[in-house]
Amino acid sequence: MKITRRTEQEINISELKAAIKEGRGLEVIRPHDEITLALDTGETITPVCGYVGKHSARFVFKDCLREMWQMNKDMTNKGGYFRSEARRHVLEDILPHLPAELREAITPRHLCEEIDGETYEYFDSLWLPSATDVFGNDPDGWWKEETDSFQLPIFKEERDRVKEVPGNGTYPYWLRSPRASHSAYFVFVNADGAVSGNGAYYSRGFAPGFDL
């Protein structure tokens, strides 16, 4: 028999950022480690470390925010994530409520998206995970190739993809990837951790991510 214990340690965001930037990220944080933060709305969030690179680290909220939201106000994925209501919501309604110290430490993520045959590149400080971030390769053609993404180690197991919406239990949550074969759908993670897709105007959970 063995007992696994979780240990806690105090570290501020600036110290964590410095360690990551200096290439010492794995000395202070590893995939599946959690940090707890309070939004200025009074809501508490728990970002989980999804990946630690040579000079960067990626985090995704462990569970969804209390407020659910749409990908678009209409039943369409035209304009992709780049022009979506979901992206506006993440950047304008969620990002400003993160602690100032965290917002200052975030490294905007390079996102690349093909929309109507044109490639758009942009940088966001807070973003919804892509289908590739969560599910990795897509042998069944659910979404277009996402060159800006790779599967995060924390999502290798289906059970690790399950998230809750406070007050609603385990709940489907949106990903930023348009459904490749349907002009009205975006991809989402079902309540059981499986891939699915549905109309963009449905309200589902939001569990954004950020890079340090």
mmCIF file with all atom_site columns, C-alpha atoms in Angstrom:
data_model
loop_
_atom_site.group_PDB
_atom_site.id
_atom_site.type_symbol
_atom_site.label_atom_id
_atom_site.label_alt_id
_atom_site.label_comp_id
_atom_site.label_asym_id
_atom_site.label_entity_id
_atom_site.label_seq_id
_atom_site.pdbx_PDB_ins_code
_atom_site.Cartn_x
_atom_site.Cartn_y
_atom_site.Cartn_z
_atom_site.occupancy
_atom_site.B_iso_or_equiv
_atom_site.pdbx_formal_charge
_atom_site.auth_seq_id
_atom_site.auth_comp_id
_atom_site.auth_asym_id
_atom_site.auth_atom_id
_atom_site.pdbx_PDB_model_num
ATOM 1   C CA . MET A 1 1   ? 0.000   0.000  0.000   1.00 0.00 ? 1   MET A CA 1
ATOM 2   C CA . LYS A 1 2   ? 1.142   3.527  -0.683  1.00 0.00 ? 2   LYS A CA 1
ATOM 3   C CA . ILE A 1 3   ? -0.318  6.869  0.291   1.00 0.00 ? 3   ILE A CA 1
ATOM 4   C CA . THR A 1 4   ? -0.194  9.835  -2.071  1.00 0.00 ? 4   THR A CA 1
ATOM 5   C CA . ARG A 1 5   ? -0.287  13.228 -0.412  1.00 0.00 ? 5   ARG A CA 1
ATOM 6   C CA . ARG A 1 6   ? -0.685  16.645 -1.959  1.00 0.00 ? 6   ARG A CA 1
ATOM 7   C CA . THR A 1 7   ? 1.633   19.337 -0.669  1.00 0.00 ? 7   THR A CA 1
ATOM 8   C CA . GLU A 1 8   ? 0.993   23.060 -0.807  1.00 0.00 ? 8   GLU A CA 1
ATOM 9   C CA . GLN A 1 9   ? 3.492   25.881 -1.090  1.00 0.00 ? 9   GLN A CA 1
ATOM 10  C CA . GLU A 1 10  ? 3.294   29.634 -1.249  1.00 0.00 ? 10  GLU A CA 1
ATOM 11  C CA . ILE A 1 11  ? 4.597   31.295 -4.398  1.00 0.00 ? 11  ILE A CA 1
ATOM 12  C CA . ASN A 1 12  ? 3.541   34.548 -5.993  1.00 0.00 ? 12  ASN A CA 1
ATOM 13  C CA . ILE A 1 13  ? 2.868   34.978 -9.686  1.00 0.00 ? 13  ILE A CA 1
ATOM 14  C CA . SER A 1 14  ? 5.959   37.086 -10.343 1.00 0.00 ? 14  SER A CA 1
ATOM 15  C CA . GLU A 1 15  ? 8.217   34.425 -8.777  1.00 0.00 ? 15  GLU A CA 1
ATOM 16  C CA . LEU A 1 16  ? 6.516   31.712 -10.824 1.00 0.00 ? 16  LEU A CA 1
ATOM 17  C CA . LYS A 1 17  ? 6.834   33.750 -14.013 1.00 0.00 ? 17  LYS A CA 1
ATOM 18  C CA . ALA A 1 18  ? 10.529  34.432 -13.344 1.00 0.00 ? 18  ALA A CA 1
ATOM 19  C CA . ALA A 1 19  ? 11.268  30.743 -12.787 1.00 0.00 ? 19  ALA A CA 1
ATOM 20  C CA . ILE A 1 20  ? 9.488   29.787 -16.017 1.00 0.00 ? 20  ILE A CA 1
ATOM 21  C CA . LYS A 1 21  ? 11.253  32.502 -18.020 1.00 0.00 ? 21  LYS A CA 1
ATOM 22  C CA . GLU A 1 22  ? 14.637  31.404 -16.667 1.00 0.00 ? 22  GLU A CA 1
ATOM 23  C CA . GLY A 1 23  ? 13.990  27.795 -17.696 1.00 0.00 ? 23  GLY A CA 1
ATOM 24  C CA . ARG A 1 24  ? 13.388  26.614 -14.129 1.00 0.00 ? 24  ARG A CA 1
ATOM 25  C CA . GLY A 1 25  ? 9.656   26.073 -14.521 1.00 0.00 ? 25  GLY A CA 1
ATOM 26  C CA . LEU A 1 26  ? 9.726   22.380 -13.669 1.00 0.00 ? 26  LEU A CA 1
ATOM 27  C CA . GLU A 1 27  ? 11.479  23.204 -10.397 1.00 0.00 ? 27  GLU A CA 1
ATOM 28  C CA . VAL A 1 28  ? 8.392   25.011 -9.134  1.00 0.00 ? 28  VAL A CA 1
ATOM 29  C CA . ILE A 1 29  ? 5.425   23.665 -11.098 1.00 0.00 ? 29  ILE A CA 1
ATOM 30  C CA . ARG A 1 30  ? 4.466   20.565 -13.077 1.00 0.00 ? 30  ARG A CA 1
ATOM 31  C CA . PRO A 1 31  ? 1.487   19.397 -15.155 1.00 0.00 ? 31  PRO A CA 1
ATOM 32  C CA . HIS A 1 32  ? -1.590  18.788 -12.961 1.00 0.00 ? 32  HIS A CA 1
ATOM 33  C CA . ASP A 1 33  ? -0.368  21.246 -10.304 1.00 0.00 ? 33  ASP A CA 1
ATOM 34  C CA . GLU A 1 34  ? -3.032  23.779 -9.371  1.00 0.00 ? 34  GLU A CA 1
ATOM 35  C CA . ILE A 1 35  ? -3.012  27.410 -8.359  1.00 0.00 ? 35  ILE A CA 1
ATOM 36  C CA . THR A 1 36  ? -5.939  29.112 -6.648  1.00 0.00 ? 36  THR A CA 1
ATOM 37  C CA . LEU A 1 37  ? -6.889  32.679 -7.498  1.00 0.00 ? 37  LEU A CA 1
ATOM 38  C CA . ALA A 1 38  ? -9.747  35.022 -6.639  1.00 0.00 ? 38  ALA A CA 1
ATOM 39  C CA . LEU A 1 39  ? -11.440 37.148 -9.287  1.00 0.00 ? 39  LEU A CA 1
ATOM 40  C CA . ASP A 1 40  ? -12.509 40.643 -8.298  1.00 0.00 ? 40  ASP A CA 1
ATOM 41  C CA . THR A 1 41  ? -16.092 39.399 -8.722  1.00 0.00 ? 41  THR A CA 1
ATOM 42  C CA . GLY A 1 42  ? -15.631 37.216 -5.635  1.00 0.00 ? 42  GLY A CA 1
ATOM 43  C CA . GLU A 1 43  ? -15.504 33.999 -7.683  1.00 0.00 ? 43  GLU A CA 1
ATOM 44  C CA . THR A 1 44  ? -12.568 31.656 -7.045  1.00 0.00 ? 44  THR A CA 1
ATOM 45  C CA . ILE A 1 45  ? -10.825 29.921 -9.949  1.00 0.00 ? 45  ILE A CA 1
ATOM 46  C CA . THR A 1 46  ? -8.303  27.079 -10.028 1.00 0.00 ? 46  THR A CA 1
ATOM 47  C CA . PRO A 1 47  ? -6.024  27.127 -13.072 1.00 0.00 ? 47  PRO A CA 1
ATOM 48  C CA . VAL A 1 48  ? -4.292  23.790 -13.651 1.00 0.00 ? 48  VAL A CA 1
ATOM 49  C CA . CYS A 1 49  ? -0.821  23.584 -15.172 1.00 0.00 ? 49  CYS A CA 1
ATOM 50  C CA . GLY A 1 50  ? -1.258  21.811 -18.483 1.00 0.00 ? 50  GLY A CA 1
ATOM 51  C CA . TYR A 1 51  ? 2.271   21.950 -19.849 1.00 0.00 ? 51  TYR A CA 1
ATOM 52  C CA . VAL A 1 52  ? 5.710   23.261 -18.916 1.00 0.00 ? 52  VAL A CA 1
ATOM 53  C CA . GLY A 1 53  ? 8.142   24.058 -21.737 1.00 0.00 ? 53  GLY A CA 1
ATOM 54  C CA . LYS A 1 54  ? 11.689  25.384 -21.783 1.00 0.00 ? 54  LYS A CA 1
ATOM 55  C CA . HIS A 1 55  ? 10.634  28.979 -21.134 1.00 0.00 ? 55  HIS A CA 1
ATOM 56  C CA . SER A 1 56  ? 6.838   28.829 -20.950 1.00 0.00 ? 56  SER A CA 1
ATOM 57  C CA . ALA A 1 57  ? 3.951   27.155 -19.184 1.00 0.00 ? 57  ALA A CA 1
ATOM 58  C CA . ARG A 1 58  ? 0.299   26.745 -20.149 1.00 0.00 ? 58  ARG A CA 1
ATOM 59  C CA . PHE A 1 59  ? -2.668  26.737 -17.771 1.00 0.00 ? 59  PHE A CA 1
ATOM 60  C CA . VAL A 1 60  ? -6.370  25.925 -18.177 1.00 0.00 ? 60  VAL A CA 1
ATOM 61  C CA . PHE A 1 61  ? -9.115  26.504 -15.626 1.00 0.00 ? 61  PHE A CA 1
ATOM 62  C CA . LYS A 1 62  ? -9.833  23.267 -13.745 1.00 0.00 ? 62  LYS A CA 1
ATOM 63  C CA . ASP A 1 63  ? -13.570 23.917 -13.883 1.00 0.00 ? 63  ASP A CA 1
ATOM 64  C CA . CYS A 1 64  ? -15.841 26.313 -15.713 1.00 0.00 ? 64  CYS A CA 1
ATOM 65  C CA . LEU A 1 65  ? -16.797 29.742 -14.572 1.00 0.00 ? 65  LEU A CA 1
ATOM 66  C CA . ARG A 1 66  ? -20.193 30.148 -12.952 1.00 0.00 ? 66  ARG A CA 1
ATOM 67  C CA . GLU A 1 67  ? -21.617 32.062 -15.912 1.00 0.00 ? 67  GLU A CA 1
ATOM 68  C CA . MET A 1 68  ? -22.241 30.071 -19.077 1.00 0.00 ? 68  MET A CA 1
ATOM 69  C CA . TRP A 1 69  ? -22.071 31.729 -22.481 1.00 0.00 ? 69  TRP A CA 1
ATOM 70  C CA . GLN A 1 70  ? -22.576 31.278 -26.230 1.00 0.00 ? 70  GLN A CA 1
ATOM 71  C CA . MET A 1 71  ? -20.012 30.890 -28.973 1.00 0.00 ? 71  MET A CA 1
ATOM 72  C CA . ASN A 1 72  ? -22.120 33.204 -31.143 1.00 0.00 ? 72  ASN A CA 1
ATOM 73  C CA . LYS A 1 73  ? -25.464 34.916 -30.758 1.00 0.00 ? 73  LYS A CA 1
ATOM 74  C CA . ASP A 1 74  ? -26.588 33.301 -34.019 1.00 0.00 ? 74  ASP A CA 1
ATOM 75  C CA . MET A 1 75  ? -26.444 29.667 -35.137 1.00 0.00 ? 75  MET A CA 1
ATOM 76  C CA . THR A 1 76  ? -23.198 30.008 -37.095 1.00 0.00 ? 76  THR A CA 1
ATOM 77  C CA . ASN A 1 77  ? -19.441 29.477 -36.851 1.00 0.00 ? 77  ASN A CA 1
ATOM 78  C CA . LYS A 1 78  ? -18.774 31.921 -39.702 1.00 0.00 ? 78  LYS A CA 1
ATOM 79  C CA . GLY A 1 79  ? -15.828 34.079 -38.733 1.00 0.00 ? 79  GLY A CA 1
ATOM 80  C CA . GLY A 1 80  ? -14.330 31.294 -36.649 1.00 0.00 ? 80  GLY A CA 1
ATOM 81  C CA . TYR A 1 81  ? -13.172 31.941 -33.128 1.00 0.00 ? 81  TYR A CA 1
ATOM 82  C CA . PHE A 1 82  ? -11.417 35.116 -34.269 1.00 0.00 ? 82  PHE A CA 1
ATOM 83  C CA . ARG A 1 83  ? -14.706 36.958 -34.849 1.00 0.00 ? 83  ARG A CA 1
ATOM 84  C CA . SER A 1 84  ? -16.837 35.049 -32.350 1.00 0.00 ? 84  SER A CA 1
ATOM 85  C CA . GLU A 1 85  ? -18.931 36.334 -29.482 1.00 0.00 ? 85  GLU A CA 1
ATOM 86  C CA . ALA A 1 86  ? -17.072 33.839 -27.300 1.00 0.00 ? 86  ALA A CA 1
ATOM 87  C CA . ARG A 1 87  ? -13.709 35.505 -27.941 1.00 0.00 ? 87  ARG A CA 1
ATOM 88  C CA . ARG A 1 88  ? -15.187 38.925 -27.161 1.00 0.00 ? 88  ARG A CA 1
ATOM 89  C CA . HIS A 1 89  ? -16.663 37.540 -23.937 1.00 0.00 ? 89  HIS A CA 1
ATOM 90  C CA . VAL A 1 90  ? -13.350 35.992 -22.840 1.00 0.00 ? 90  VAL A CA 1
ATOM 91  C CA . LEU A 1 91  ? -11.318 39.141 -23.542 1.00 0.00 ? 91  LEU A CA 1
ATOM 92  C CA . GLU A 1 92  ? -13.810 41.781 -22.410 1.00 0.00 ? 92  GLU A CA 1
ATOM 93  C CA . ASP A 1 93  ? -15.919 40.117 -19.713 1.00 0.00 ? 93  ASP A CA 1
ATOM 94  C CA . ILE A 1 94  ? -13.513 37.635 -18.082 1.00 0.00 ? 94  ILE A CA 1
ATOM 95  C CA . LEU A 1 95  ? -9.903  38.793 -18.569 1.00 0.00 ? 95  LEU A CA 1
ATOM 96  C CA . PRO A 1 96  ? -10.328 42.175 -16.785 1.00 0.00 ? 96  PRO A CA 1
ATOM 97  C CA . HIS A 1 97  ? -11.461 40.382 -13.613 1.00 0.00 ? 97  HIS A CA 1
ATOM 98  C CA . LEU A 1 98  ? -8.269  38.307 -13.250 1.00 0.00 ? 98  LEU A CA 1
ATOM 99  C CA . PRO A 1 99  ? -5.839  39.551 -10.586 1.00 0.00 ? 99  PRO A CA 1
ATOM 100 C CA . ALA A 1 100 ? -3.717  42.430 -11.922 1.00 0.00 ? 100 ALA A CA 1
ATOM 101 C CA . GLU A 1 101 ? -0.494  40.566 -11.070 1.00 0.00 ? 101 GLU A CA 1
ATOM 102 C CA . LEU A 1 102 ? -1.580  37.644 -13.243 1.00 0.00 ? 102 LEU A CA 1
ATOM 103 C CA . ARG A 1 103 ? -2.672  39.835 -16.147 1.00 0.00 ? 103 ARG A CA 1
ATOM 104 C CA . GLU A 1 104 ? 0.737   41.516 -16.128 1.00 0.00 ? 104 GLU A CA 1
ATOM 105 C CA . ALA A 1 105 ? 2.553   38.156 -16.110 1.00 0.00 ? 105 ALA A CA 1
ATOM 106 C CA . ILE A 1 106 ? 0.586   36.522 -18.926 1.00 0.00 ? 106 ILE A CA 1
ATOM 107 C CA . THR A 1 107 ? 2.335   35.947 -22.249 1.00 0.00 ? 107 THR A CA 1
ATOM 108 C CA . PRO A 1 108 ? -0.228  36.366 -25.060 1.00 0.00 ? 108 PRO A CA 1
ATOM 109 C CA . ARG A 1 109 ? -0.670  33.133 -26.993 1.00 0.00 ? 109 ARG A CA 1
ATOM 110 C CA . HIS A 1 110 ? -0.110  33.051 -30.742 1.00 0.00 ? 110 HIS A CA 1
ATOM 111 C CA . LEU A 1 111 ? -3.255  31.731 -32.403 1.00 0.00 ? 111 LEU A CA 1
ATOM 112 C CA . CYS A 1 112 ? -3.560  30.817 -36.069 1.00 0.00 ? 112 CYS A CA 1
ATOM 113 C CA . GLU A 1 113 ? -6.870  30.190 -37.799 1.00 0.00 ? 113 GLU A CA 1
ATOM 114 C CA . GLU A 1 114 ? -8.020  29.608 -41.376 1.00 0.00 ? 114 GLU A CA 1
ATOM 115 C CA . ILE A 1 115 ? -11.281 31.403 -42.150 1.00 0.00 ? 115 ILE A CA 1
ATOM 116 C CA . ASP A 1 116 ? -12.824 31.296 -45.634 1.00 0.00 ? 116 ASP A CA 1
ATOM 117 C CA . GLY A 1 117 ? -9.501  30.306 -47.164 1.00 0.00 ? 117 GLY A CA 1
ATOM 118 C CA . GLU A 1 118 ? -7.511  33.081 -45.457 1.00 0.00 ? 118 GLU A CA 1
ATOM 119 C CA . THR A 1 119 ? -5.083  32.615 -42.570 1.00 0.00 ? 119 THR A CA 1
ATOM 120 C CA . TYR A 1 120 ? -5.443  34.874 -39.545 1.00 0.00 ? 120 TYR A CA 1
ATOM 121 C CA . GLU A 1 121 ? -2.752  35.141 -36.878 1.00 0.00 ? 121 GLU A CA 1
ATOM 122 C CA . TYR A 1 122 ? -3.408  36.938 -33.611 1.00 0.00 ? 122 TYR A CA 1
ATOM 123 C CA . PHE A 1 123 ? -2.315  36.992 -29.970 1.00 0.00 ? 123 PHE A CA 1
ATOM 124 C CA . ASP A 1 124 ? -4.701  36.613 -27.018 1.00 0.00 ? 124 ASP A CA 1
ATOM 125 C CA . SER A 1 125 ? -3.913  36.812 -23.307 1.00 0.00 ? 125 SER A CA 1
ATOM 126 C CA . LEU A 1 126 ? -6.891  34.630 -22.391 1.00 0.00 ? 126 LEU A CA 1
ATOM 127 C CA . TRP A 1 127 ? -8.439  32.090 -24.748 1.00 0.00 ? 127 TRP A CA 1
ATOM 128 C CA . LEU A 1 128 ? -10.671 29.056 -24.957 1.00 0.00 ? 128 LEU A CA 1
ATOM 129 C CA . PRO A 1 129 ? -8.725  25.807 -25.487 1.00 0.00 ? 129 PRO A CA 1
ATOM 130 C CA . SER A 1 130 ? -8.777  24.338 -28.975 1.00 0.00 ? 130 SER A CA 1
ATOM 131 C CA . ALA A 1 131 ? -9.996  20.847 -29.803 1.00 0.00 ? 131 ALA A CA 1
ATOM 132 C CA . THR A 1 132 ? -6.374  19.861 -30.436 1.00 0.00 ? 132 THR A CA 1
ATOM 133 C CA . ASP A 1 133 ? -5.363  21.192 -26.987 1.00 0.00 ? 133 ASP A CA 1
ATOM 134 C CA . VAL A 1 134 ? -7.838  18.779 -25.444 1.00 0.00 ? 134 VAL A CA 1
ATOM 135 C CA . PHE A 1 135 ? -8.148  15.786 -27.803 1.00 0.00 ? 135 PHE A CA 1
ATOM 136 C CA . GLY A 1 136 ? -4.913  15.837 -29.800 1.00 0.00 ? 136 GLY A CA 1
ATOM 137 C CA . ASN A 1 137 ? -4.999  14.489 -33.347 1.00 0.00 ? 137 ASN A CA 1
ATOM 138 C CA . ASP A 1 138 ? -8.358  14.334 -35.116 1.00 0.00 ? 138 ASP A CA 1
ATOM 139 C CA . PRO A 1 139 ? -8.603  11.207 -37.290 1.00 0.00 ? 139 PRO A CA 1
ATOM 140 C CA . ASP A 1 140 ? -12.338 11.693 -37.911 1.00 0.00 ? 140 ASP A CA 1
ATOM 141 C CA . GLY A 1 141 ? -12.326 15.221 -39.323 1.00 0.00 ? 141 GLY A CA 1
ATOM 142 C CA . TRP A 1 142 ? -14.200 16.986 -36.531 1.00 0.00 ? 142 TRP A CA 1
ATOM 143 C CA . TRP A 1 143 ? -12.107 20.144 -36.901 1.00 0.00 ? 143 TRP A CA 1
ATOM 144 C CA . LYS A 1 144 ? -9.545  21.639 -39.277 1.00 0.00 ? 144 LYS A CA 1
ATOM 145 C CA . GLU A 1 145 ? -5.837  21.190 -38.615 1.00 0.00 ? 145 GLU A CA 1
ATOM 146 C CA . GLU A 1 146 ? -4.738  23.484 -35.792 1.00 0.00 ? 146 GLU A CA 1
ATOM 147 C CA . THR A 1 147 ? -1.059  24.298 -36.218 1.00 0.00 ? 147 THR A CA 1
ATOM 148 C CA . ASP A 1 148 ? -1.019  26.512 -33.123 1.00 0.00 ? 148 ASP A CA 1
ATOM 149 C CA . SER A 1 149 ? -1.942  23.640 -30.783 1.00 0.00 ? 149 SER A CA 1
ATOM 150 C CA . PHE A 1 150 ? -0.821  20.303 -29.361 1.00 0.00 ? 150 PHE A CA 1
ATOM 151 C CA . GLN A 1 151 ? -2.523  18.023 -26.863 1.00 0.00 ? 151 GLN A CA 1
ATOM 152 C CA . LEU A 1 152 ? -1.816  19.078 -23.296 1.00 0.00 ? 152 LEU A CA 1
ATOM 153 C CA . PRO A 1 153 ? -0.646  16.215 -21.049 1.00 0.00 ? 153 PRO A CA 1
ATOM 154 C CA . ILE A 1 154 ? -3.434  16.925 -18.557 1.00 0.00 ? 154 ILE A CA 1
ATOM 155 C CA . PHE A 1 155 ? -6.059  15.933 -21.139 1.00 0.00 ? 155 PHE A CA 1
ATOM 156 C CA . LYS A 1 156 ? -4.662  12.537 -22.141 1.00 0.00 ? 156 LYS A CA 1
ATOM 157 C CA . GLU A 1 157 ? -7.298  10.689 -20.096 1.00 0.00 ? 157 GLU A CA 1
ATOM 158 C CA . GLU A 1 158 ? -11.001 11.162 -20.781 1.00 0.00 ? 158 GLU A CA 1
ATOM 159 C CA . ARG A 1 159 ? -11.831 11.597 -17.096 1.00 0.00 ? 159 ARG A CA 1
ATOM 160 C CA . ASP A 1 160 ? -9.365  14.507 -16.920 1.00 0.00 ? 160 ASP A CA 1
ATOM 161 C CA . ARG A 1 161 ? -11.386 16.390 -19.549 1.00 0.00 ? 161 ARG A CA 1
ATOM 162 C CA . VAL A 1 162 ? -14.509 16.524 -17.385 1.00 0.00 ? 162 VAL A CA 1
ATOM 163 C CA . LYS A 1 163 ? -15.342 19.898 -15.837 1.00 0.00 ? 163 LYS A CA 1
ATOM 164 C CA . GLU A 1 164 ? -18.058 21.319 -13.637 1.00 0.00 ? 164 GLU A CA 1
ATOM 165 C CA . VAL A 1 165 ? -20.121 24.480 -13.809 1.00 0.00 ? 165 VAL A CA 1
ATOM 166 C CA . PRO A 1 166 ? -20.709 25.711 -10.242 1.00 0.00 ? 166 PRO A CA 1
ATOM 167 C CA . GLY A 1 167 ? -24.254 24.864 -9.227  1.00 0.00 ? 167 GLY A CA 1
ATOM 168 C CA . ASN A 1 168 ? -24.785 22.581 -12.248 1.00 0.00 ? 168 ASN A CA 1
ATOM 169 C CA . GLY A 1 169 ? -22.376 19.703 -11.651 1.00 0.00 ? 169 GLY A CA 1
ATOM 170 C CA . THR A 1 170 ? -20.438 18.161 -14.535 1.00 0.00 ? 170 THR A CA 1
ATOM 171 C CA . TYR A 1 171 ? -21.326 20.073 -17.674 1.00 0.00 ? 171 TYR A CA 1
ATOM 172 C CA . PRO A 1 172 ? -20.394 20.431 -21.376 1.00 0.00 ? 172 PRO A CA 1
ATOM 173 C CA . TYR A 1 173 ? -17.960 23.254 -22.123 1.00 0.00 ? 173 TYR A CA 1
ATOM 174 C CA . TRP A 1 174 ? -17.018 25.039 -25.332 1.00 0.00 ? 174 TRP A CA 1
ATOM 175 C CA . LEU A 1 175 ? -13.784 24.792 -27.274 1.00 0.00 ? 175 LEU A CA 1
ATOM 176 C CA . ARG A 1 176 ? -12.732 27.449 -29.775 1.00 0.00 ? 176 ARG A CA 1
ATOM 177 C CA . SER A 1 177 ? -12.649 25.076 -32.772 1.00 0.00 ? 177 SER A CA 1
ATOM 178 C CA . PRO A 1 178 ? -15.382 25.356 -35.439 1.00 0.00 ? 178 PRO A CA 1
ATOM 179 C CA . ARG A 1 179 ? -16.894 22.022 -36.487 1.00 0.00 ? 179 ARG A CA 1
ATOM 180 C CA . ALA A 1 180 ? -15.300 21.286 -39.865 1.00 0.00 ? 180 ALA A CA 1
ATOM 181 C CA . SER A 1 181 ? -18.346 19.756 -41.545 1.00 0.00 ? 181 SER A CA 1
ATOM 182 C CA . HIS A 1 182 ? -21.087 22.012 -40.171 1.00 0.00 ? 182 HIS A CA 1
ATOM 183 C CA . SER A 1 183 ? -21.391 25.778 -40.618 1.00 0.00 ? 183 SER A CA 1
ATOM 184 C CA . ALA A 1 184 ? -23.446 26.235 -37.437 1.00 0.00 ? 184 ALA A CA 1
ATOM 185 C CA . TYR A 1 185 ? -21.405 24.165 -34.978 1.00 0.00 ? 185 TYR A CA 1
ATOM 186 C CA . PHE A 1 186 ? -18.408 24.559 -32.696 1.00 0.00 ? 186 PHE A CA 1
ATOM 187 C CA . VAL A 1 187 ? -16.720 21.639 -30.957 1.00 0.00 ? 187 VAL A CA 1
ATOM 188 C CA . PHE A 1 188 ? -17.291 21.134 -27.236 1.00 0.00 ? 188 PHE A CA 1
ATOM 189 C CA . VAL A 1 189 ? -16.365 18.647 -24.527 1.00 0.00 ? 189 VAL A CA 1
ATOM 190 C CA . ASN A 1 190 ? -19.354 16.665 -23.318 1.00 0.00 ? 190 ASN A CA 1
ATOM 191 C CA . ALA A 1 191 ? -20.108 16.092 -19.648 1.00 0.00 ? 191 ALA A CA 1
ATOM 192 C CA . ASP A 1 192 ? -18.467 12.649 -19.899 1.00 0.00 ? 192 ASP A CA 1
ATOM 193 C CA . GLY A 1 193 ? -15.243 14.021 -21.425 1.00 0.00 ? 193 GLY A CA 1
ATOM 194 C CA . ALA A 1 194 ? -16.011 12.922 -25.001 1.00 0.00 ? 194 ALA A CA 1
ATOM 195 C CA . VAL A 1 195 ? -15.862 15.146 -28.083 1.00 0.00 ? 195 VAL A CA 1
ATOM 196 C CA . SER A 1 196 ? -19.092 16.593 -29.441 1.00 0.00 ? 196 SER A CA 1
ATOM 197 C CA . GLY A 1 197 ? -20.398 19.547 -31.439 1.00 0.00 ? 197 GLY A CA 1
ATOM 198 C CA . ASN A 1 198 ? -23.506 21.689 -31.421 1.00 0.00 ? 198 ASN A CA 1
ATOM 199 C CA . GLY A 1 199 ? -25.073 24.962 -32.499 1.00 0.00 ? 199 GLY A CA 1
ATOM 200 C CA . ALA A 1 200 ? -23.085 28.068 -31.669 1.00 0.00 ? 200 ALA A CA 1
ATOM 201 C CA . TYR A 1 201 ? -25.906 29.874 -29.880 1.00 0.00 ? 201 TYR A CA 1
ATOM 202 C CA . TYR A 1 202 ? -26.275 27.344 -27.071 1.00 0.00 ? 202 TYR A CA 1
ATOM 203 C CA . SER A 1 203 ? -24.908 28.448 -23.696 1.00 0.00 ? 203 SER A CA 1
ATOM 204 C CA . ARG A 1 204 ? -22.307 26.099 -22.284 1.00 0.00 ? 204 ARG A CA 1
ATOM 205 C CA . GLY A 1 205 ? -19.432 26.223 -19.834 1.00 0.00 ? 205 GLY A CA 1
ATOM 206 C CA . PHE A 1 206 ? -16.359 28.406 -20.311 1.00 0.00 ? 206 PHE A CA 1
ATOM 207 C CA . ALA A 1 207 ? -12.971 27.245 -18.985 1.00 0.00 ? 207 ALA A CA 1
ATOM 208 C CA . PRO A 1 208 ? -10.322 29.545 -20.510 1.00 0.00 ? 208 PRO A CA 1
ATOM 209 C CA . GLY A 1 209 ? -6.565  29.221 -20.461 1.00 0.00 ? 209 GLY A CA 1
ATOM 210 C CA . PHE A 1 210 ? -3.461  31.412 -20.405 1.00 0.00 ? 210 PHE A CA 1
ATOM 211 C CA . ASP A 1 211 ? 0.294   31.190 -20.849 1.00 0.00 ? 211 ASP A CA 1
ATOM 212 C CA . LEU A 1 212 ? 3.060   32.346 -18.527 1.00 0.00 ? 212 LEU A CA 1
#
